[in-house]
Amino acid sequence: MAYHPDGYHLATAATDGTVRIWEATTGETLQTLTGHTDAVQALAYHPDGHQLATTSTDGTARIWNPTTGENLHTLPGHTNWVQAVAYHPGGHQLATGYDGTVRIWDATTGEPLHTLPGYLSWVQAVAYHPDGHQLATGYDDGTVRIWDATTGEALTLPGHSGAVQAVAYHPNGHQLAASSIDGTVRVCDATTGETLHTLDGQTGTVQAVAYHPNGHQLATRDGRIVRIWDSNTGETLHILPGQAMAYRPDGHQLATGYNRTVMIWDATTWETLHTLPGHTSWVHAMAYHPNGHQLATAATDGLIRICEATTGKVLHTLDGHTGTVQAVAYHPNGHQLATGYNRTVRICDANTGATLHTLDGHTGTVQAVAYHPNGHQLATGYDRTVRICDATTGKVLHTLDGHTGTVQAVAYHPNGHQLATAATDGTVRICDATTGKVLHTLDAHTGTVQAVAYHPNGHQLATAATDGTVRICDATSGETLQTLPGHSCAVQAVAYHPSGHQLATSSTDGIVRIWDAITGQPAGWRLQLFDDGLAVWAAQSGALVGVAGDSWGHLGYSLVVDGRLSRLPAETLGPLPQLTQGS
């Protein structure tokens, strides 16, 4: 995200390839810029605010008129993702980089001017010195290079043990901050390259860094946490929730992106001033549209809301359900939406909300629905049976019996040849999706199996149960490959990342855990959600790395005015987690 130089507008970028221009005070969307065909990685306003430059994983950079939304120039030439962009302070040049090179463009015509010598490493970040005489670049080999913007000579700064993710100059130009996947931020002398401070304490990759306009503070982002540091002493001043951040040019506000919303903070008191529109209703089930642009959420009031996934704007509300909607699934083509509630499945037009078919026959609340990958069939389940229906006519094609408990979850194998079903009898059945023949019965769990999910490559199946465990099984043989412990209560949901590298689980203990899908080890963070806040721990060390809202009370601590932690009486909330000063 980036503020307009006048501070009244805010630009945010999304993985769907769009950029939105907001009125920073009211949260009104002024423009939506479309044109990139993949995720937008970075954006920067021209110093006079009349242009906005964006870069994308589609391999291009674009220059826009942020007022009209017109695409002024498309800058080709990079051979891979374009990860970084920065305007020269004079506004006449633009620097972009990622594929081992940094390219300098004429910001008015879009013509290429120079290419800085290539290296074997990828360019992750670029930033101009405030006077325009230097250009700093960060690389995935852990180095930072400071270039003379006129001669092209470079000073190389080693020090990081992992890829550099972001670089930023102090407003006075005397210092340069660089952040890395090694979890540190190094503040260097911009002339000599000498390291002045190393800011550690982050629990993972530090993806972003930005100086307050007055230079007294430095903001960094690691994971979903934004940290505010005293730029002179390196002391941590504040911890905020956020996945992206930007200071308003006058320094009075900081914008952070968090949980599909943008929050505007007072940069002095750290009170939340505004929350830009997002979906705020408590929901029981949700599903993304196949194109990722929309999200369907089902609430306990029987309503289903179709929202724009990036803004949270409600596009449609589907009513007609007479109770809590337990399950929701999009047809692979995105044109239909199946919902399960009471003893009924409804197939709706995803655009108009019109009911196309109503499927009756279950003797209990329909708990699970899943479309076959080809969209021709729909599997539904609850009352010890799974029904396979024609997704167009609603005709029942097969009924799968065998579970001795109610069916809680169903999932198709990515190739559509198998169907996994889970029930309160503690078993998971892997069936031939055409004949209904049971191929394997998995009975390793000691409680109700609440959720199942296939790995995107189809070789593994993840199952989650009320016994607090998640099991990874071989999808062909049914053999248990790994058991993921850690949750203290029933595990309610499980989902693989589309890349297959990570697995997310959530539990009634209020915690969401991210796992390495290959090793089965905790990856990144674990999040605990409260009614009035959020706490985040490092998955590996167990250290508390940040809180939002009023989570301190739930953890058994109060945050004293000077930033110290004061332990509350143990009898207030029971056993308390161990914290170290400054956590």
Coordinates of C-alpha atoms in Angstrom, one line a residue:
M1 CA 0.0 0.0 0.0
A2 CA 1.1 3.6 -0.5
Y3 CA -0.3 7.0 0.5
H4 CA -0.7 9.8 -2.1
P5 CA 1.7 12.6 -1.4
D6 CA -1.2 14.8 -0.2
G7 CA -2.1 12.1 2.4
Y8 CA -5.8 12.1 1.4
H9 CA -5.7 9.1 -0.8
L10 CA -4.4 5.5 -0.2
A11 CA -3.6 2.9 -2.8
T12 CA -3.7 -0.8 -1.9
A13 CA -2.7 -3.7 -4.0
A14 CA -4.1 -7.2 -4.1
T15 CA -3.2 -10.7 -5.3
D16 CA -6.1 -10.6 -7.7
G17 CA -4.2 -8.2 -9.9
T18 CA -6.2 -5.1 -8.9
V19 CA -5.2 -1.8 -7.2
R20 CA -7.8 0.2 -5.3
I21 CA -7.6 4.0 -4.6
W22 CA -9.4 4.9 -1.4
E23 CA -10.4 8.2 0.2
A24 CA -8.2 7.8 3.3
T25 CA -10.6 9.6 5.6
T26 CA -13.9 8.0 4.7
G27 CA -12.8 4.7 3.2
E28 CA -14.7 5.3 0.0
T29 CA -13.3 3.5 -3.0
L30 CA -12.5 6.1 -5.7
Q31 CA -10.9 3.9 -8.4
T32 CA -10.2 0.3 -9.2
L33 CA -7.2 -0.2 -11.5
T34 CA -7.4 -3.4 -13.6
G35 CA -4.9 -4.7 -16.1
H36 CA -2.3 -6.8 -14.4
T37 CA -3.0 -10.5 -15.0
D38 CA -1.4 -11.7 -11.7
A39 CA -0.7 -10.5 -8.2
V40 CA 0.4 -6.9 -7.7
Q41 CA 3.7 -6.9 -5.8
A42 CA 4.5 -3.3 -5.2
L43 CA 3.3 0.2 -5.9
A44 CA 4.6 3.8 -5.6
Y45 CA 3.2 7.2 -6.2
H46 CA 5.0 9.8 -8.3
P47 CA 6.2 12.7 -6.1
D48 CA 3.5 15.0 -7.5
G49 CA 0.8 12.4 -7.1
H50 CA -0.3 12.4 -10.8
Q51 CA 1.1 8.9 -11.5
L52 CA 1.0 5.6 -9.7
A53 CA 3.5 2.9 -10.7
T54 CA 2.7 -0.8 -10.0
T55 CA 4.7 -4.1 -10.5
S56 CA 3.3 -7.6 -10.8
T57 CA 4.2 -11.3 -10.9
D58 CA 2.9 -11.1 -14.5
G59 CA 6.3 -9.7 -15.4
T60 CA 5.3 -6.1 -16.1
A61 CA 5.3 -2.7 -14.5
R62 CA 2.5 -0.2 -15.2
I63 CA 2.2 3.5 -14.9
W64 CA -1.4 4.7 -14.2
N65 CA -3.3 7.9 -13.9
P66 CA -4.7 7.4 -10.4
T67 CA -7.5 9.9 -10.9
T68 CA -9.0 8.5 -14.1
G69 CA -7.7 4.9 -13.7
E70 CA -6.1 5.1 -17.2
N71 CA -3.1 2.8 -17.9
L72 CA -0.6 5.3 -19.2
H73 CA 2.3 2.9 -19.9
T74 CA 3.1 -0.8 -19.7
L75 CA 6.8 -1.4 -19.1
P76 CA 7.9 -4.8 -20.4
G77 CA 11.5 -6.2 -20.4
H78 CA 11.9 -8.1 -17.2
T79 CA 12.1 -11.8 -17.7
N80 CA 10.3 -12.7 -14.5
W81 CA 8.2 -11.2 -11.7
V82 CA 8.7 -7.5 -11.1
Q83 CA 9.1 -7.3 -7.3
A84 CA 10.1 -3.7 -6.6
V85 CA 9.4 -0.1 -7.8
A86 CA 10.5 3.4 -6.8
Y87 CA 10.3 6.9 -8.2
H88 CA 13.3 9.2 -8.3
P89 CA 12.6 12.1 -5.9
G90 CA 12.6 14.4 -8.9
G91 CA 9.9 12.4 -10.5
H92 CA 11.5 12.1 -13.9
Q93 CA 12.7 8.5 -13.5
L94 CA 11.4 5.2 -12.3
A95 CA 13.3 2.1 -11.1
T96 CA 12.0 -1.4 -11.2
G97 CA 13.6 -4.7 -10.4
Y98 CA 13.6 -8.5 -9.7
D99 CA 15.1 -10.7 -12.4
G100 CA 18.8 -9.9 -11.4
T101 CA 18.6 -6.5 -13.0
V102 CA 17.4 -3.0 -12.1
R103 CA 15.8 -1.0 -14.9
I104 CA 15.6 2.8 -15.0
W105 CA 12.7 4.2 -17.0
D106 CA 11.6 7.6 -18.2
A107 CA 8.6 8.2 -16.0
T108 CA 6.9 10.5 -18.6
T109 CA 7.3 8.4 -21.7
G110 CA 7.8 4.9 -20.3
E111 CA 11.0 4.5 -22.4
P112 CA 13.9 2.5 -20.9
L113 CA 16.9 4.6 -20.0
H114 CA 19.5 2.3 -18.2
T115 CA 19.9 -1.2 -16.9
L116 CA 22.1 -1.6 -13.9
P117 CA 24.6 -4.5 -14.2
G118 CA 23.0 -7.8 -13.6
Y119 CA 23.9 -10.3 -10.8
L120 CA 23.1 -13.9 -10.2
S121 CA 20.8 -12.9 -7.4
W122 CA 17.2 -11.6 -7.7
V123 CA 16.4 -8.0 -7.0
Q124 CA 13.9 -7.9 -4.1
A125 CA 13.8 -4.2 -3.3
V126 CA 14.7 -0.7 -4.6
A127 CA 14.7 2.7 -3.0
Y128 CA 16.1 6.1 -4.0
H129 CA 18.1 8.3 -1.6
P130 CA 16.0 11.5 -0.8
D131 CA 18.3 13.6 -2.9
G132 CA 18.2 11.2 -5.8
H133 CA 22.0 10.7 -6.0
Q134 CA 21.9 7.1 -4.7
L135 CA 19.8 4.1 -5.4
A136 CA 19.7 1.2 -2.9
T137 CA 18.9 -2.4 -4.1
G138 CA 18.3 -5.5 -2.0
Y139 CA 19.1 -9.0 -3.3
D140 CA 18.1 -12.5 -2.4
D141 CA 21.8 -13.4 -1.6
G142 CA 21.5 -11.2 1.5
T143 CA 23.4 -8.2 0.2
V144 CA 22.4 -4.6 -0.3
R145 CA 24.1 -2.5 -3.0
I146 CA 24.2 1.3 -2.9
W147 CA 24.6 2.7 -6.4
D148 CA 25.8 6.1 -7.5
A149 CA 22.7 7.1 -9.6
T150 CA 24.9 9.0 -12.1
T151 CA 28.0 6.8 -12.6
G152 CA 26.5 3.3 -11.8
E153 CA 29.3 2.5 -9.3
A154 CA 28.1 0.3 -6.4
L155 CA 29.0 -0.3 -2.8
T156 CA 28.1 -3.8 -1.6
L157 CA 26.9 -4.3 2.0
P158 CA 26.9 -7.9 3.3
G159 CA 25.5 -9.0 6.6
H160 CA 22.2 -10.6 6.2
S161 CA 22.1 -14.4 6.2
G162 CA 19.0 -14.5 4.0
A163 CA 17.3 -12.7 1.1
V164 CA 16.8 -8.9 1.6
Q165 CA 13.1 -8.1 1.3
A166 CA 12.9 -4.3 1.7
V167 CA 15.1 -1.2 1.9
A168 CA 14.2 2.3 3.0
Y169 CA 16.2 5.5 3.4
H170 CA 15.9 7.7 6.5
P171 CA 14.3 11.0 5.5
N172 CA 17.6 12.8 6.1
G173 CA 19.4 10.3 3.8
H174 CA 22.1 9.5 6.4
Q175 CA 20.9 6.0 7.1
L176 CA 19.5 3.0 5.2
A177 CA 17.3 0.3 6.7
A178 CA 17.2 -3.2 5.2
S179 CA 15.0 -6.1 6.2
S180 CA 15.5 -9.8 5.5
I181 CA 14.1 -13.3 5.7
D182 CA 16.7 -13.9 8.5
G183 CA 14.3 -12.0 10.8
T184 CA 16.4 -8.9 11.3
V185 CA 16.5 -5.3 10.2
R186 CA 19.9 -3.7 9.7
V187 CA 20.3 0.1 9.9
C188 CA 23.5 1.2 8.1
D189 CA 25.3 4.4 7.4
A190 CA 24.2 5.3 3.9
T191 CA 27.7 6.6 2.9
T192 CA 30.1 4.1 4.4
G193 CA 27.8 1.0 4.7
E194 CA 28.7 0.5 8.4
T195 CA 26.0 -1.3 10.4
L196 CA 24.7 1.1 13.1
H197 CA 21.9 -1.0 14.6
T198 CA 20.5 -4.5 14.2
L199 CA 16.8 -4.8 15.1
D200 CA 15.9 -8.4 16.0
G201 CA 13.0 -10.0 17.9
Q202 CA 10.9 -10.7 14.8
T203 CA 9.9 -14.3 14.5
G204 CA 10.2 -14.7 10.7
T205 CA 10.8 -12.9 7.4
V206 CA 10.7 -9.1 7.7
Q207 CA 8.9 -8.2 4.5
A208 CA 8.6 -4.5 4.8
V209 CA 10.3 -1.5 6.4
A210 CA 9.3 2.2 6.4
Y211 CA 10.5 5.4 8.2
H212 CA 8.2 7.8 9.8
P213 CA 8.4 11.1 7.8
N214 CA 10.2 12.8 10.8
G215 CA 12.7 9.9 10.9
H216 CA 12.2 9.2 14.6
Q217 CA 10.3 5.9 14.1
L218 CA 10.8 2.9 11.9
A219 CA 7.9 0.5 11.1
T220 CA 8.6 -3.1 10.1
R221 CA 6.4 -6.0 9.2
D222 CA 7.0 -9.7 9.9
G223 CA 4.2 -12.0 9.1
R224 CA 0.9 -10.4 10.3
I225 CA 2.7 -8.2 12.8
V226 CA 3.7 -4.5 12.4
R227 CA 6.3 -3.3 14.8
I228 CA 7.1 0.4 15.5
W229 CA 10.7 1.0 16.6
D230 CA 12.6 4.0 17.9
S231 CA 15.0 4.6 15.0
N232 CA 17.7 6.0 17.2
T233 CA 17.8 3.4 20.0
G234 CA 16.3 0.4 18.3
E235 CA 13.7 0.0 21.1
T236 CA 10.3 -1.5 20.3
L237 CA 7.6 1.0 20.9
H238 CA 4.4 -0.6 19.6
I239 CA 3.0 -3.9 18.1
L240 CA 0.1 -3.8 15.7
P241 CA -1.7 -6.3 13.5
G242 CA -0.9 -6.0 9.8
Q243 CA 0.2 -7.6 6.6
A244 CA 1.1 -4.4 4.8
M245 CA 1.8 -0.9 6.0
A246 CA 2.4 2.7 4.9
Y247 CA 2.9 6.0 6.7
R248 CA 0.8 9.0 5.7
P249 CA 3.2 11.7 4.3
D250 CA 2.6 14.0 7.2
G251 CA 3.3 11.2 9.7
H252 CA 0.1 11.5 11.6
Q253 CA -1.3 8.2 10.5
L254 CA -0.1 4.7 9.7
A255 CA -2.2 2.4 7.5
T256 CA -2.0 -1.4 7.9
G257 CA -3.6 -4.2 6.0
Y258 CA -5.0 -7.0 8.2
N259 CA -7.5 -9.8 7.8
R260 CA -9.0 -8.4 4.5
T261 CA -9.4 -4.9 6.0
V262 CA -7.3 -1.8 6.0
M263 CA -6.9 -0.1 9.4
I264 CA -5.9 3.5 9.8
W265 CA -4.1 4.2 13.1
D266 CA -3.2 7.5 14.9
A267 CA 0.6 7.4 14.8
T268 CA 0.8 9.1 18.2
T269 CA -1.8 7.4 20.3
W270 CA -2.1 4.2 18.2
E271 CA -5.8 4.3 18.4
T272 CA -7.7 2.9 15.4
L273 CA -9.2 5.8 13.5
H274 CA -10.9 4.0 10.6
T275 CA -11.4 0.5 9.3
L276 CA -11.9 0.4 5.5
P277 CA -14.9 -1.8 4.5
G278 CA -14.7 -5.5 5.1
H279 CA -16.9 -8.4 6.0
T280 CA -17.7 -8.1 9.8
S281 CA -20.4 -10.7 10.4
W282 CA -19.7 -13.9 12.3
V283 CA -19.9 -16.8 9.9
H284 CA -20.3 -20.6 10.2
A285 CA -19.0 -21.6 6.7
M286 CA -17.3 -20.0 3.8
A287 CA -16.0 -20.7 0.3
Y288 CA -14.1 -18.8 -2.3
H289 CA -15.3 -18.5 -5.9
P290 CA -13.0 -20.4 -8.2
N291 CA -11.7 -17.1 -9.7
G292 CA -10.8 -15.9 -6.2
H293 CA -12.6 -12.6 -6.6
Q294 CA -15.6 -13.4 -4.5
L295 CA -16.2 -15.1 -1.2
A296 CA -19.4 -16.7 0.0
T297 CA -20.0 -16.6 3.8
A298 CA -22.8 -18.4 5.6
A299 CA -24.1 -17.0 8.9
T300 CA -26.1 -18.4 11.8
D301 CA -29.0 -16.2 10.7
G302 CA -29.5 -18.3 7.7
L303 CA -28.2 -15.7 5.3
I304 CA -25.4 -16.2 2.7
R305 CA -23.5 -13.2 1.7
I306 CA -21.5 -13.0 -1.6
C307 CA -18.7 -10.5 -1.0
E308 CA -16.0 -9.0 -3.1
A309 CA -13.0 -10.8 -1.7
T310 CA -10.7 -7.8 -1.7
T311 CA -12.9 -5.0 -0.3
G312 CA -15.5 -7.0 1.6
K313 CA -18.3 -5.2 -0.3
V314 CA -21.5 -7.3 -0.1
L315 CA -22.6 -8.0 -3.7
H316 CA -25.6 -10.3 -3.0
T317 CA -27.4 -11.7 0.0
L318 CA -29.1 -15.1 -0.5
D319 CA -32.0 -15.7 1.9
G320 CA -34.6 -18.4 2.1
H321 CA -32.7 -20.7 4.5
T322 CA -34.7 -21.3 7.7
G323 CA -31.7 -22.2 9.9
T324 CA -27.9 -22.0 10.3
V325 CA -26.2 -22.9 7.0
Q326 CA -23.7 -25.6 7.9
A327 CA -21.8 -25.9 4.5
V328 CA -21.3 -24.0 1.3
A329 CA -19.4 -24.9 -1.9
Y330 CA -19.0 -23.3 -5.3
H331 CA -19.4 -25.2 -8.5
P332 CA -16.0 -25.4 -10.3
N333 CA -17.3 -23.0 -13.0
G334 CA -18.4 -20.5 -10.3
H335 CA -22.0 -20.2 -11.7
Q336 CA -23.7 -22.2 -8.9
L337 CA -23.5 -22.4 -5.2
A338 CA -24.5 -25.3 -3.1
T339 CA -25.6 -24.9 0.5
G340 CA -26.4 -27.4 3.3
Y341 CA -28.9 -26.6 6.1
N342 CA -31.5 -28.4 8.1
R343 CA -32.3 -31.6 6.0
T344 CA -31.9 -29.8 2.7
V345 CA -29.3 -28.9 0.0
R346 CA -30.1 -25.9 -2.1
I347 CA -28.4 -25.2 -5.4
C348 CA -28.5 -21.5 -6.2
D349 CA -27.5 -19.3 -9.1
A350 CA -24.3 -17.6 -7.7
N351 CA -25.0 -14.4 -9.5
T352 CA -28.7 -13.8 -8.9
G353 CA -29.3 -16.0 -5.8
A354 CA -32.2 -17.7 -7.5
T355 CA -32.8 -21.3 -6.2
L356 CA -32.3 -23.7 -9.1
H357 CA -32.8 -27.0 -7.2
T358 CA -33.7 -28.2 -3.7
L359 CA -32.4 -31.6 -2.7
D360 CA -34.3 -33.4 0.1
G361 CA -33.9 -36.8 1.5
H362 CA -31.4 -36.6 4.3
T363 CA -32.9 -37.3 7.7
G364 CA -30.7 -34.9 9.6
T365 CA -29.0 -31.5 9.1
V366 CA -26.8 -31.5 6.0
Q367 CA -23.3 -31.0 7.4
A368 CA -21.1 -31.3 4.2
V369 CA -21.3 -30.5 0.5
A370 CA -18.6 -30.9 -2.2
Y371 CA -18.6 -30.6 -5.9
H372 CA -16.8 -33.2 -8.1
P373 CA -13.9 -31.4 -9.9
N374 CA -15.7 -31.7 -13.2
G375 CA -18.8 -30.1 -11.7
H376 CA -21.2 -32.8 -12.9
Q377 CA -21.8 -34.3 -9.5
L378 CA -22.4 -33.1 -5.9
A379 CA -21.7 -35.1 -2.8
T380 CA -23.7 -34.3 0.4
G381 CA -23.7 -35.9 3.8
Y382 CA -24.9 -36.0 7.4
D383 CA -27.2 -38.9 8.5
R384 CA -24.7 -41.8 8.2
T385 CA -25.0 -41.6 4.4
V386 CA -23.4 -39.7 1.6
R387 CA -25.5 -38.9 -1.5
I388 CA -24.0 -38.4 -4.9
C389 CA -26.4 -36.2 -7.0
D390 CA -26.4 -34.9 -10.5
A391 CA -25.4 -31.3 -10.1
T392 CA -27.7 -30.1 -12.9
T393 CA -30.9 -32.0 -12.2
G394 CA -30.5 -32.9 -8.6
K395 CA -31.2 -36.6 -9.3
V396 CA -29.6 -38.9 -6.7
L397 CA -27.1 -41.2 -8.5
H398 CA -25.7 -43.2 -5.6
T399 CA -26.1 -43.4 -1.9
L400 CA -23.0 -44.5 0.1
D401 CA -23.7 -46.3 3.4
G402 CA -21.4 -47.8 5.9
H403 CA -20.7 -45.1 8.5
T404 CA -22.1 -45.9 11.9
G405 CA -22.1 -42.2 12.8
T406 CA -23.3 -39.0 11.2
V407 CA -21.3 -37.8 8.2
Q408 CA -19.4 -34.6 9.1
A409 CA -17.2 -33.9 6.0
V410 CA -16.7 -34.9 2.4
A411 CA -14.0 -34.1 -0.1
Y412 CA -13.2 -35.2 -3.7
H413 CA -9.7 -36.2 -4.8
P414 CA -8.3 -33.6 -7.2
N415 CA -8.7 -36.1 -10.1
G416 CA -12.3 -36.9 -9.1
H417 CA -11.8 -40.7 -8.9
Q418 CA -12.0 -40.9 -5.1
L419 CA -14.3 -39.4 -2.4
A420 CA -13.2 -39.2 1.2
T421 CA -16.0 -39.1 3.9
A422 CA -15.6 -38.5 7.6
A423 CA -18.1 -39.2 10.4
T424 CA -18.7 -39.1 14.2
D425 CA -17.8 -42.8 14.3
G426 CA -14.2 -41.7 14.2
T427 CA -13.5 -43.2 10.7
V428 CA -12.7 -41.8 7.3
R429 CA -13.7 -43.8 4.3
I430 CA -12.0 -43.5 0.9
C431 CA -14.5 -44.6 -1.8
D432 CA -14.5 -45.0 -5.5
A433 CA -16.4 -41.9 -6.6
T434 CA -18.0 -43.8 -9.5
T435 CA -19.1 -47.1 -8.0
G436 CA -19.2 -46.1 -4.3
K437 CA -17.0 -49.1 -3.4
V438 CA -15.0 -48.5 -0.1
L439 CA -11.3 -48.7 -0.9
H440 CA -9.9 -47.9 2.6
T441 CA -11.3 -47.3 6.0
L442 CA -9.1 -45.1 8.2
D443 CA -9.8 -45.5 11.9
A444 CA -6.8 -44.0 13.7
H445 CA -8.7 -41.1 15.4
T446 CA -10.3 -41.6 18.8
G447 CA -13.0 -39.0 18.3
T448 CA -15.3 -37.6 15.7
V449 CA -13.6 -36.7 12.4
Q450 CA -14.6 -33.1 11.7
A451 CA -12.8 -32.3 8.5
V452 CA -10.9 -33.9 5.5
A453 CA -8.8 -32.3 2.8
Y454 CA -6.8 -33.7 -0.1
H455 CA -3.3 -32.4 -0.8
P456 CA -3.4 -30.6 -4.2
N457 CA -1.3 -33.3 -5.7
G458 CA -3.8 -35.9 -4.5
H459 CA -1.1 -38.1 -2.8
Q460 CA -2.1 -37.3 0.7
L461 CA -5.2 -36.8 2.8
A462 CA -5.4 -34.7 5.9
T463 CA -8.0 -35.5 8.6
A464 CA -8.9 -33.5 11.7
A465 CA -10.8 -34.8 14.7
T466 CA -12.2 -33.9 18.1
D467 CA -9.3 -35.8 19.7
G468 CA -7.2 -32.7 19.0
T469 CA -5.0 -34.3 16.3
V470 CA -4.5 -34.0 12.6
R471 CA -3.4 -37.0 10.7
I472 CA -1.7 -37.1 7.3
C473 CA -2.4 -40.3 5.4
D474 CA -1.3 -41.8 2.1
A475 CA -4.3 -41.3 -0.2
T476 CA -3.7 -44.6 -2.0
S477 CA -2.9 -47.0 0.8
G478 CA -4.5 -45.3 3.7
E479 CA -1.4 -45.5 5.8
T480 CA -0.9 -42.8 8.4
L481 CA 2.3 -40.9 7.5
Q482 CA 2.3 -38.2 10.2
T483 CA 0.3 -37.2 13.3
L484 CA 0.2 -33.4 14.0
P485 CA -0.4 -32.8 17.8
G486 CA -0.6 -29.4 19.4
H487 CA -4.3 -28.4 19.6
S488 CA -5.7 -28.8 23.1
C489 CA -9.3 -29.1 21.9
A490 CA -11.3 -30.5 18.9
V491 CA -9.8 -29.6 15.5
Q492 CA -12.7 -28.2 13.4
A493 CA -11.2 -27.4 10.0
V494 CA -8.2 -28.3 7.9
A495 CA -7.1 -26.8 4.5
Y496 CA -4.0 -27.1 2.3
H497 CA -2.3 -24.1 0.7
P498 CA -2.8 -24.3 -3.1
S499 CA 0.9 -24.8 -3.4
G500 CA 0.7 -27.8 -1.1
H501 CA 3.6 -26.6 1.0
Q502 CA 1.6 -25.6 4.1
L503 CA -1.4 -26.9 6.0
A504 CA -3.7 -24.8 8.1
T505 CA -5.8 -26.2 11.0
S506 CA -8.2 -24.5 13.4
S507 CA -9.6 -25.7 16.7
T508 CA -12.2 -24.9 19.3
D509 CA -9.2 -23.9 21.5
G510 CA -9.3 -20.7 19.5
I511 CA -6.0 -21.2 17.8
V512 CA -5.1 -21.4 14.1
R513 CA -1.9 -23.3 13.4
I514 CA 0.2 -23.3 10.2
W515 CA 2.2 -26.5 9.5
D516 CA 4.9 -27.4 7.0
A517 CA 3.0 -30.0 4.9
I518 CA 6.2 -31.9 4.2
T519 CA 7.9 -32.2 7.6
G520 CA 4.8 -31.9 9.8
Q521 CA 6.5 -29.2 11.8
P522 CA 5.0 -25.9 12.9
A523 CA 5.6 -23.2 10.4
G524 CA 5.4 -19.5 10.9
W525 CA 2.9 -18.6 13.6
R526 CA 0.0 -19.8 15.6
L527 CA -2.9 -17.4 16.2
Q528 CA -5.3 -17.3 19.0
L529 CA -8.5 -15.4 18.5
F530 CA -10.5 -13.7 21.3
D531 CA -13.8 -11.8 21.1
D532 CA -11.8 -8.6 21.6
G533 CA -8.4 -9.2 20.2
L534 CA -5.7 -11.5 18.8
A535 CA -2.5 -13.0 20.1
V536 CA 0.3 -14.4 17.9
W537 CA 3.1 -16.8 18.9
A538 CA 6.1 -18.0 17.1
A539 CA 5.4 -21.6 16.1
Q540 CA 8.9 -22.9 16.8
S541 CA 9.9 -21.2 20.0
G542 CA 6.5 -20.6 21.5
A543 CA 7.4 -16.9 22.2
L544 CA 4.6 -14.4 22.2
V545 CA 5.4 -12.0 19.4
G546 CA 2.4 -9.7 19.3
V547 CA -1.1 -8.9 20.4
A548 CA -4.0 -6.8 19.1
G549 CA -6.9 -5.3 20.9
D550 CA -7.4 -6.3 24.5
S551 CA -5.8 -9.8 24.3
W552 CA -3.4 -9.0 27.2
G553 CA -6.2 -9.7 29.7
H554 CA -6.9 -13.1 28.3
L555 CA -3.2 -14.0 28.6
G556 CA -3.1 -13.0 32.2
Y557 CA -1.1 -9.8 31.8
S558 CA -1.7 -6.1 31.7
L559 CA 0.4 -3.7 29.6
V560 CA 1.6 -0.9 31.8
V561 CA 1.8 2.6 30.4
D562 CA 5.6 2.6 30.0
G563 CA 5.4 -0.6 28.0
R564 CA 6.3 -3.1 30.8
L565 CA 4.2 -6.2 31.4
S566 CA 2.5 -6.7 34.7
R567 CA 1.2 -10.2 35.6
L568 CA -2.4 -10.5 36.7
P569 CA -3.4 -12.8 39.6
A570 CA -3.3 -16.4 38.5
E571 CA -6.7 -17.1 40.0
T572 CA -8.2 -14.7 37.5
L573 CA -7.8 -16.9 34.5
G574 CA -6.0 -20.0 35.7
P575 CA -2.5 -21.1 34.5
L576 CA -0.7 -18.3 32.7
P577 CA 1.8 -18.6 29.8
Q578 CA 5.4 -17.7 30.5
L579 CA 6.5 -14.4 29.0
T580 CA 9.8 -12.6 28.9
Q581 CA 10.2 -8.9 29.4
G582 CA 9.7 -7.1 26.1
S583 CA 7.7 -9.9 24.5

